[in-house]
Amino acid sequence: MRAGAWAIAVALPLAFLLAFFAYPVAAILARGVVTDGHLDLGGFAEVLADPRTWRVVGHTLGQAALGTGLAVGLAIPGAYVLYRCTFPGRALVRGLVAVPFVLPSVVVGVAFRSLLAAGGPLGALGWDRSLVAVVAALVFFNYGLVVRVVGSVWERLDPRAEQAARTLGASPARAFATVTLPALAPAIASAAALVFLFCATAFAVVLVLGGQRYATVEVEIWLQTTQFLDLRTAAVLSVLQLVIVAATLVASGRLRTRRERSLALVEARRATAPLRLGARACAVDRVAVGVTALTVAALALPLGSMLVRSLRQDGRWTLEHYVALGSTGDRALTVTAWDAAAISLRTATDATVLALAVGVVLALVLSRRPRRRTGRRALGALDAAVMLPLGVSAVTVGFGFLIALDRPPLDLRSSLVLIPIAQAMVSIPLVVRTVLPVLRAIDPRLRQAAAMLGAGPGRVLWTVELPMALRSIGLAAGFAFAVSLGEFGATSFLARPDRPTLPVVIYRLLGRPGEGNYGMALAASVLLAVVVALVMTTAERLRPPHAGEW
Amino acid sequence: MGRPDERGPSPSAGEARGLEVRGAVVRYPSSRRGSEPTTAVAGLDLHVAPGEVVALLGPSGCGKSSLLRTIAGLEPLAAGEVRWDGVDVAPVPVHRRGFGLMFQDGQLFGHRDVAGNVAYGLRGTPFGATRATRAERVAEMLELVGLAGYGARAVGSLSGGQQQRVALARSLAPAPRLLLLDEPLSSLDRRLREELSVEVRRVLAASGTTALYVTHDHAEAFSVADRVGVMIAGRLRALATPDELAADVALDHDVAAFLR
């Protein structure tokens, strides 16, 4: 492609990001600091002086720190067992721990409540609507992510360095602490930053499990907007959220650069060994296996509880709740749950197409290596800008759409394209981060070989780069589709009452009294979880080496 | 042989035919601000006549691969010029130069089978006109490199030597007017290298290809080329037939030391 084609390839996605991300977010910022056309920081002073604000910020940071610490602490033995050791059924267990990360947050909320609420298997513990429930759900979500990020480095780490330490007299624990852990530290730090980001912006799971008592900034924005109709406070909180997110992104960017230092890596099959648990196994192995087995069982518990309770009514087994999906519930909904499922599929398809179109073009642009320093700088800036929507909360995006896109120049509020666009916004960074590493890993000499055989840049793109990136694009499509299906933060702002998506329907059902409505919410959650798990297990089969960090 | 449709206008009086490099300088920008750029090729003249095979021999880091990549158009010239049949190729982009390049490690396309790799460069040449002409050319090339019948094989299933044969067939298939070979055999073991260098010589002669062959292996250079050039520190320090070089006639100290 010529310079002109590249200019278009940069301009179109950038215009999309500007119109549907930067503009709405800027509109929110303006809401907080501009009154009657002039600058007014009074809103900030007011909100920042309110102790409620600091309680919310404290909850956000505290819950995120607890969730991140626990997820990382449990995932390190998990990464060892699932990536460094081989045993029968390993692929199955790896698949199981990968599922929670892509489950819709509303579904996770429902699953935990089915376990912890009065009448649930663990109801007697009194953990319903407590900090324990929120943190447990955050760990549930992110455990698999840390296991994968750390495990994929660990399984290729040259074991000879640790063996050398052992021959020098180090115990297994000391060899781990002094040789292996430092080698893994960058991967652990990078995973921790990512998890902290996800925890700090968690929304639906906190809303469902913690309620107002454990509200995070994200939940508070939602409450202020939809319950108290105080847009100014919500805007100031959005700015606050942006600050937290930007600080985390900067920290994770630093850690990612550090992670790119070279490690002595070997092929996975040379670094892994069969798991031994017999009399001669070492104590460290036994502890790791024990912790991992308990964690995996704990991950399965809420999902199992949700499934069982969706099949029970008045102490007997029944499919009633699933039959009820064809109804509008007990004065709860305007459409049936099946209708909502159809709307969800349709919306998620549109969002996936949009996210792929924008994300793949952006990944192609970002994979270039310009000769000039200014070109490299510009690409670096674009790289950072693309990651922002990942950090900026979905609630902020949805709220931004609500106040920015309802009047000229962009009046789309009643338009049906708004929800797919908002969902695409959320998944574009995922698409870019999945496809880009694969494009970057293509040896530049392969492109040169094609050019030497007479292929122009367009044909090189079409016959060399796209075929090689195809699997990662498939994986990205799966991610985008799953994320869009479960998206709740932005969608809950934008969905019209007569066209709700499945997560919105589940949330509405939970808010209505009646055993029937609750059972229907359980059944709908199981349905959504099954669809998302199917999409992701299919897409995961396409995962190529080097693809992304989730 | 050459691509008739891509040959430049006929050379003006006094211009040499074939490849002509004059005063070529190649520099790599410094990776850090403030430090000096590296000069890989420091003012080099070279002429390769049509049908001739010239080998460039030199220690690693002498700039021979940089020169090759510059002739191919993959690196820009800092000074000097590269002409084909008297026409400056600087404004011609890589894929329109009609030059071929064979990489040290083959760079085969893993997502295409052997035939798909060999056929890749045929588009836009007379051989790529129809499915039949394409298949015929692929079969001809595979026959030439001793891999007849391997067309449907996945490239990943081939041995290192077979992969380099496929890479050679792929580079030769579009009948490039000049073939550049960048250490094509150095990733192979010694015995295979000796065997294949004789083979490459035969294949280049059979197809009448003009070629510039870069290597750091003396035996390989002497068995493949009509003339051998010795490159040291970015300059061409000697250029003669293998017999003349072996006879040690009037070689300067560095070259003699390198050839010893």
Tab-separated table of C-alpha atoms in Angstrom, chain A residues 111-412:
chain	number	residue	atom	x	y	z
A	111	ALA	CA	-23.792	-17.511	40.443
A	112	PHE	CA	-22.226	-16.181	43.650
A	113	ARG	CA	-25.551	-15.060	45.053
A	114	SER	CA	-27.060	-18.479	44.322
A	115	LEU	CA	-24.263	-19.881	46.490
A	116	LEU	CA	-24.117	-17.314	49.292
A	117	ALA	CA	-27.638	-15.915	49.664
A	118	ALA	CA	-29.981	-17.252	52.336
A	119	GLY	CA	-31.152	-20.679	51.176
A	120	GLY	CA	-28.006	-21.282	49.135
A	121	PRO	CA	-25.513	-24.056	49.969
A	122	LEU	CA	-23.223	-21.607	51.812
A	123	GLY	CA	-25.984	-19.271	53.013
A	124	ALA	CA	-25.244	-20.096	56.650
A	125	LEU	CA	-21.874	-18.337	56.427
A	126	GLY	CA	-23.607	-14.973	56.138
A	127	TRP	CA	-21.320	-13.821	53.322
A	128	ASP	CA	-24.134	-12.503	51.136
A	129	ARG	CA	-23.625	-8.827	50.271
A	130	SER	CA	-20.285	-8.732	52.061
A	131	LEU	CA	-16.741	-7.770	51.195
A	132	VAL	CA	-15.865	-11.484	51.123
A	133	ALA	CA	-18.383	-12.082	48.334
A	134	VAL	CA	-17.087	-9.199	46.215
A	135	VAL	CA	-13.414	-10.133	46.612
A	136	ALA	CA	-14.129	-13.831	46.009
A	137	ALA	CA	-15.883	-12.932	42.756
A	138	LEU	CA	-12.968	-10.713	41.662
A	139	VAL	CA	-10.544	-13.606	42.298
A	140	PHE	CA	-12.905	-15.990	40.486
A	141	PHE	CA	-12.771	-13.740	37.410
A	142	ASN	CA	-9.046	-13.147	37.240
A	143	TYR	CA	-7.389	-16.324	38.538
A	144	GLY	CA	-7.325	-17.926	35.086
A	145	LEU	CA	-5.820	-14.792	33.518
A	146	VAL	CA	-2.858	-14.770	35.912
A	147	VAL	CA	-2.365	-18.525	35.513
A	148	ARG	CA	-2.139	-18.126	31.745
A	149	VAL	CA	0.107	-15.043	31.661
A	150	VAL	CA	2.556	-16.447	34.214
A	151	GLY	CA	2.240	-20.056	33.034
A	152	SER	CA	3.001	-19.326	29.391
A	153	VAL	CA	6.372	-17.856	30.425
A	154	TRP	CA	7.041	-20.502	33.046
A	155	GLU	CA	6.458	-23.457	30.717
A	156	ARG	CA	9.266	-22.215	28.465
A	157	LEU	CA	11.721	-21.115	31.147
A	158	ASP	CA	14.990	-23.029	30.817
A	159	PRO	CA	15.043	-25.443	33.804
A	160	ARG	CA	18.836	-25.620	33.771
A	161	ALA	CA	19.228	-22.334	35.656
A	162	GLU	CA	17.259	-23.766	38.579
A	163	GLN	CA	19.157	-27.069	38.273
A	164	ALA	CA	22.432	-25.144	38.454
A	165	ALA	CA	21.246	-23.494	41.687
A	166	ARG	CA	20.362	-26.921	43.117
A	167	THR	CA	23.814	-28.316	42.318
A	168	LEU	CA	25.267	-25.306	44.164
A	169	GLY	CA	23.470	-26.438	47.296
A	170	ALA	CA	20.171	-24.513	47.179
A	171	SER	CA	17.030	-26.180	48.548
A	172	PRO	CA	14.036	-26.364	46.165
A	173	ALA	CA	12.456	-23.410	47.975
A	174	ARG	CA	15.625	-21.319	47.799
A	175	ALA	CA	16.195	-22.200	44.132
A	176	PHE	CA	12.633	-21.074	43.420
A	177	ALA	CA	12.971	-17.842	45.377
A	178	THR	CA	16.377	-16.861	44.024
A	179	VAL	CA	16.293	-18.088	40.425
A	180	THR	CA	12.785	-18.841	39.164
A	181	LEU	CA	10.817	-16.105	40.895
A	182	PRO	CA	13.067	-13.268	39.645
A	183	ALA	CA	12.728	-14.638	36.108
A	184	LEU	CA	8.936	-14.720	36.462
A	185	ALA	CA	8.669	-11.392	38.272
A	186	PRO	CA	8.064	-9.239	35.193
A	187	ALA	CA	5.284	-11.555	33.983
A	188	ILE	CA	3.732	-11.619	37.460
A	189	ALA	CA	3.912	-7.830	37.766
A	190	SER	CA	2.395	-7.298	34.342
A	191	ALA	CA	-0.440	-9.743	35.085
A	192	ALA	CA	-1.030	-8.096	38.463
A	193	ALA	CA	-1.343	-4.647	36.879
A	194	LEU	CA	-3.850	-5.992	34.378
A	195	VAL	CA	-5.886	-7.695	37.109
A	196	PHE	CA	-5.802	-4.571	39.255
A	197	LEU	CA	-7.208	-2.639	36.303
A	198	PHE	CA	-10.021	-5.118	35.778
A	199	CYS	CA	-10.812	-5.197	39.513
A	200	ALA	CA	-10.762	-1.412	39.901
A	201	THR	CA	-13.249	-1.005	37.046
A	202	ALA	CA	-15.443	-3.974	37.975
A	203	PHE	CA	-19.073	-3.001	37.807
A	204	ALA	CA	-21.895	-5.514	37.530
A	205	VAL	CA	-20.347	-8.039	39.879
A	206	VAL	CA	-19.940	-5.384	42.596
A	207	LEU	CA	-23.415	-4.019	41.942
A	208	VAL	CA	-25.016	-7.441	42.278
A	209	LEU	CA	-22.895	-8.792	45.146
A	210	GLY	CA	-21.984	-5.739	47.197
A	211	GLY	CA	-24.852	-3.392	46.592
A	212	GLN	CA	-24.480	0.217	47.708
A	213	ARG	CA	-22.513	-0.678	50.830
A	214	TYR	CA	-19.442	-1.784	48.901
A	215	ALA	CA	-19.908	0.554	45.940
A	216	THR	CA	-16.813	1.228	43.832
A	217	VAL	CA	-16.331	4.430	41.819
A	218	GLU	CA	-17.818	2.659	38.848
A	219	VAL	CA	-20.960	1.626	40.755
A	220	GLU	CA	-21.222	5.077	42.292
A	221	ILE	CA	-21.196	6.688	38.812
A	222	TRP	CA	-24.036	4.409	37.861
A	223	LEU	CA	-25.986	5.151	41.050
A	224	GLN	CA	-25.526	8.916	40.733
A	225	THR	CA	-26.642	8.847	37.107
A	226	THR	CA	-29.572	6.473	37.175
A	227	GLN	CA	-30.808	6.664	40.780
A	228	PHE	CA	-30.043	10.205	41.973
A	229	LEU	CA	-29.908	11.900	38.526
A	230	ASP	CA	-26.878	13.923	39.697
A	231	LEU	CA	-24.916	14.170	36.446
A	232	ARG	CA	-22.389	16.656	37.809
A	233	THR	CA	-21.251	14.382	40.617
A	234	ALA	CA	-21.182	11.453	38.202
A	235	ALA	CA	-18.958	13.470	35.840
A	236	VAL	CA	-16.498	14.351	38.601
A	237	LEU	CA	-16.389	10.699	39.657
A	238	SER	CA	-15.708	9.702	36.045
A	239	VAL	CA	-12.706	12.026	36.040
A	240	LEU	CA	-11.541	10.453	39.290
A	241	GLN	CA	-11.909	7.015	37.728
A	242	LEU	CA	-9.873	8.154	34.711
A	243	VAL	CA	-7.070	9.219	37.043
A	244	ILE	CA	-6.988	5.826	38.778
A	245	VAL	CA	-7.053	4.012	35.449
A	246	ALA	CA	-4.386	6.203	33.838
A	247	ALA	CA	-2.067	5.656	36.810
A	248	THR	CA	-2.561	1.875	36.540
A	249	LEU	CA	-2.010	1.957	32.758
A	250	VAL	CA	1.222	3.912	33.139
A	251	ALA	CA	2.434	1.446	35.768
A	252	SER	CA	1.477	-1.574	33.641
A	253	GLY	CA	3.106	-0.012	30.561
A	254	ARG	CA	6.346	0.353	32.495
A	255	LEU	CA	6.097	-3.219	33.683
A	256	ARG	CA	5.352	-4.482	30.187
A	257	THR	CA	8.486	-2.812	28.821
A	258	ARG	CA	10.506	-4.383	31.592
A	259	ARG	CA	8.951	-7.730	30.857
A	260	GLU	CA	10.324	-7.609	27.342
A	261	ARG	CA	13.861	-8.208	28.576
A	262	SER	CA	15.276	-11.432	27.321
A	263	LEU	CA	14.797	-14.659	29.218
A	264	ALA	CA	16.439	-17.979	28.497
A	265	LEU	CA	13.457	-19.711	26.918
A	266	VAL	CA	13.292	-23.223	25.567
A	267	GLU	CA	10.583	-25.304	23.947
A	268	ALA	CA	7.789	-26.156	26.376
A	269	ARG	CA	8.324	-29.902	26.110
A	270	ARG	CA	11.924	-29.522	27.301
A	271	ALA	CA	10.933	-27.509	30.374
A	272	THR	CA	7.971	-29.525	31.623
A	273	ALA	CA	8.022	-32.736	33.619
A	274	PRO	CA	5.347	-35.259	34.597
A	275	LEU	CA	3.703	-34.500	37.935
A	276	ARG	CA	4.721	-36.877	40.740
A	277	LEU	CA	2.663	-37.204	43.892
A	278	GLY	CA	3.963	-40.478	45.291
A	279	ALA	CA	6.078	-40.984	48.379
A	280	ARG	CA	9.099	-39.430	46.657
A	281	ALA	CA	7.409	-36.199	45.603
A	282	CYS	CA	8.855	-33.080	47.189
A	283	ALA	CA	6.830	-31.077	49.681
A	284	VAL	CA	6.653	-27.999	47.445
A	285	ASP	CA	4.939	-30.021	44.715
A	286	ARG	CA	2.384	-31.395	47.160
A	287	VAL	CA	1.494	-27.961	48.481
A	288	ALA	CA	1.157	-26.555	44.952
A	289	VAL	CA	-1.096	-29.399	43.880
A	290	GLY	CA	-3.208	-29.102	47.036
A	291	VAL	CA	-3.701	-25.344	46.675
A	292	THR	CA	-4.526	-25.682	42.981
A	293	ALA	CA	-7.012	-28.526	43.516
A	294	LEU	CA	-8.828	-26.516	46.191
A	295	THR	CA	-8.867	-23.381	44.008
A	296	VAL	CA	-10.232	-25.229	40.989
A	297	ALA	CA	-12.939	-26.799	43.165
A	298	ALA	CA	-13.799	-23.357	44.548
A	299	LEU	CA	-14.059	-21.997	40.997
A	300	ALA	CA	-16.512	-24.734	40.067
A	301	LEU	CA	-18.662	-24.204	43.181
A	302	PRO	CA	-20.643	-21.055	42.242
A	303	LEU	CA	-21.212	-22.286	38.690
A	304	GLY	CA	-22.421	-25.663	39.939
A	305	SER	CA	-24.677	-24.018	42.482
A	306	MET	CA	-26.202	-21.768	39.820
A	307	LEU	CA	-26.830	-24.728	37.535
A	308	VAL	CA	-28.392	-26.862	40.289
A	309	ARG	CA	-30.642	-24.101	41.571
A	310	SER	CA	-31.819	-23.249	38.059
A	311	LEU	CA	-33.132	-26.838	37.913
A	312	ARG	CA	-34.875	-26.855	41.317
A	313	GLN	CA	-38.256	-25.535	42.405
A	314	ASP	CA	-39.980	-26.234	45.737
A	315	GLY	CA	-37.557	-29.029	46.585
A	316	ARG	CA	-37.879	-31.000	43.320
A	317	TRP	CA	-36.057	-31.169	39.984
A	318	THR	CA	-37.776	-29.275	37.192
A	319	LEU	CA	-37.251	-27.470	33.887
A	320	GLU	CA	-39.902	-24.871	34.767
A	321	HIS	CA	-37.425	-21.977	34.918
A	322	TYR	CA	-36.184	-22.782	31.432
A	323	VAL	CA	-39.735	-23.014	30.123
A	324	ALA	CA	-40.364	-19.597	31.699
A	325	LEU	CA	-37.676	-18.084	29.412
A	326	GLY	CA	-40.424	-17.962	26.794
A	327	SER	CA	-42.470	-15.655	29.016
A	328	THR	CA	-42.017	-12.102	30.252
A	329	GLY	CA	-41.717	-13.232	33.868
A	330	ASP	CA	-43.882	-12.131	36.749
A	331	ARG	CA	-44.573	-8.510	35.693
A	332	ALA	CA	-40.826	-8.069	35.169
A	333	LEU	CA	-40.092	-7.689	31.468
A	334	THR	CA	-41.476	-6.167	28.273
A	335	VAL	CA	-40.111	-8.930	26.021
A	336	THR	CA	-39.440	-12.635	26.591
A	337	ALA	CA	-35.975	-13.814	27.591
A	338	TRP	CA	-35.666	-15.614	24.242
A	339	ASP	CA	-36.371	-12.334	22.436
A	340	ALA	CA	-33.675	-10.693	24.531
A	341	ALA	CA	-31.289	-13.529	23.666
A	342	ALA	CA	-31.965	-12.943	19.963
A	343	ILE	CA	-31.362	-9.200	20.413
A	344	SER	CA	-28.118	-10.017	22.253
A	345	LEU	CA	-26.850	-12.250	19.457
A	346	ARG	CA	-27.725	-9.700	16.808
A	347	THR	CA	-26.095	-6.815	18.718
A	348	ALA	CA	-22.991	-8.848	19.549
A	349	THR	CA	-22.590	-9.823	15.879
A	350	ASP	CA	-22.716	-6.177	14.788
A	351	ALA	CA	-20.311	-5.194	17.569
A	352	THR	CA	-17.885	-7.971	16.598
A	353	VAL	CA	-17.836	-6.910	12.945
A	354	LEU	CA	-17.181	-3.302	13.985
A	355	ALA	CA	-14.499	-4.214	16.527
A	356	LEU	CA	-12.703	-6.489	14.045
A	357	ALA	CA	-12.801	-3.910	11.252
A	358	VAL	CA	-11.344	-1.178	13.445
A	359	GLY	CA	-9.099	-3.414	15.573
A	360	VAL	CA	-7.438	-5.371	12.763
A	361	VAL	CA	-6.673	-2.229	10.758
A	362	LEU	CA	-5.224	-0.614	13.885
A	363	ALA	CA	-3.128	-3.717	14.597
A	364	LEU	CA	-1.797	-3.653	11.024
A	365	VAL	CA	-0.846	0.011	11.353
A	366	LEU	CA	0.778	-0.579	14.752
A	367	SER	CA	2.767	-3.558	13.438
A	368	ARG	CA	4.709	-1.354	10.957
A	369	ARG	CA	8.267	-0.397	11.799
A	370	PRO	CA	8.860	3.081	10.375
A	371	ARG	CA	12.453	3.984	9.570
A	372	ARG	CA	12.120	7.509	10.962
A	373	ARG	CA	12.159	8.310	14.638
A	374	THR	CA	9.121	10.619	14.350
A	375	GLY	CA	7.142	7.798	12.758
A	376	ARG	CA	8.072	5.442	15.585
A	377	ARG	CA	7.063	8.086	18.156
A	378	ALA	CA	3.669	8.589	16.489
A	379	LEU	CA	3.034	4.843	16.500
A	380	GLY	CA	3.978	4.653	20.177
A	381	ALA	CA	1.425	7.337	20.988
A	382	LEU	CA	-1.261	5.593	18.918
A	383	ASP	CA	-0.442	2.326	20.726
A	384	ALA	CA	-1.107	3.957	24.104
A	385	ALA	CA	-4.282	5.696	22.874
A	386	VAL	CA	-5.748	2.418	21.652
A	387	MET	CA	-5.384	0.912	25.123
A	388	LEU	CA	-7.344	3.687	26.822
A	389	PRO	CA	-10.844	2.284	26.168
A	390	LEU	CA	-9.746	-0.856	28.024
A	391	GLY	CA	-9.051	1.194	31.093
A	392	VAL	CA	-11.857	3.673	30.867
A	393	SER	CA	-14.863	2.058	32.431
A	394	ALA	CA	-17.725	0.853	30.331
A	395	VAL	CA	-20.060	2.866	32.533
A	396	THR	CA	-18.187	6.038	31.628
A	397	VAL	CA	-18.424	5.162	27.948
A	398	GLY	CA	-22.136	4.435	28.205
A	399	PHE	CA	-22.737	7.568	30.235
A	400	GLY	CA	-20.635	9.582	27.753
A	401	PHE	CA	-22.710	8.280	24.847
A	402	LEU	CA	-25.818	9.274	26.725
A	403	ILE	CA	-24.850	12.907	27.198
A	404	ALA	CA	-22.687	13.494	24.085
A	405	LEU	CA	-24.411	11.652	21.283
A	406	ASP	CA	-27.965	12.897	21.833
A	407	ARG	CA	-27.625	16.159	19.960
A	408	PRO	CA	-25.989	17.442	16.789
A	409	PRO	CA	-23.387	16.946	15.413
A	410	LEU	CA	-23.923	13.311	16.413
A	411	ASP	CA	-27.541	12.560	17.273
A	412	LEU	CA	-27.635	8.790	17.597
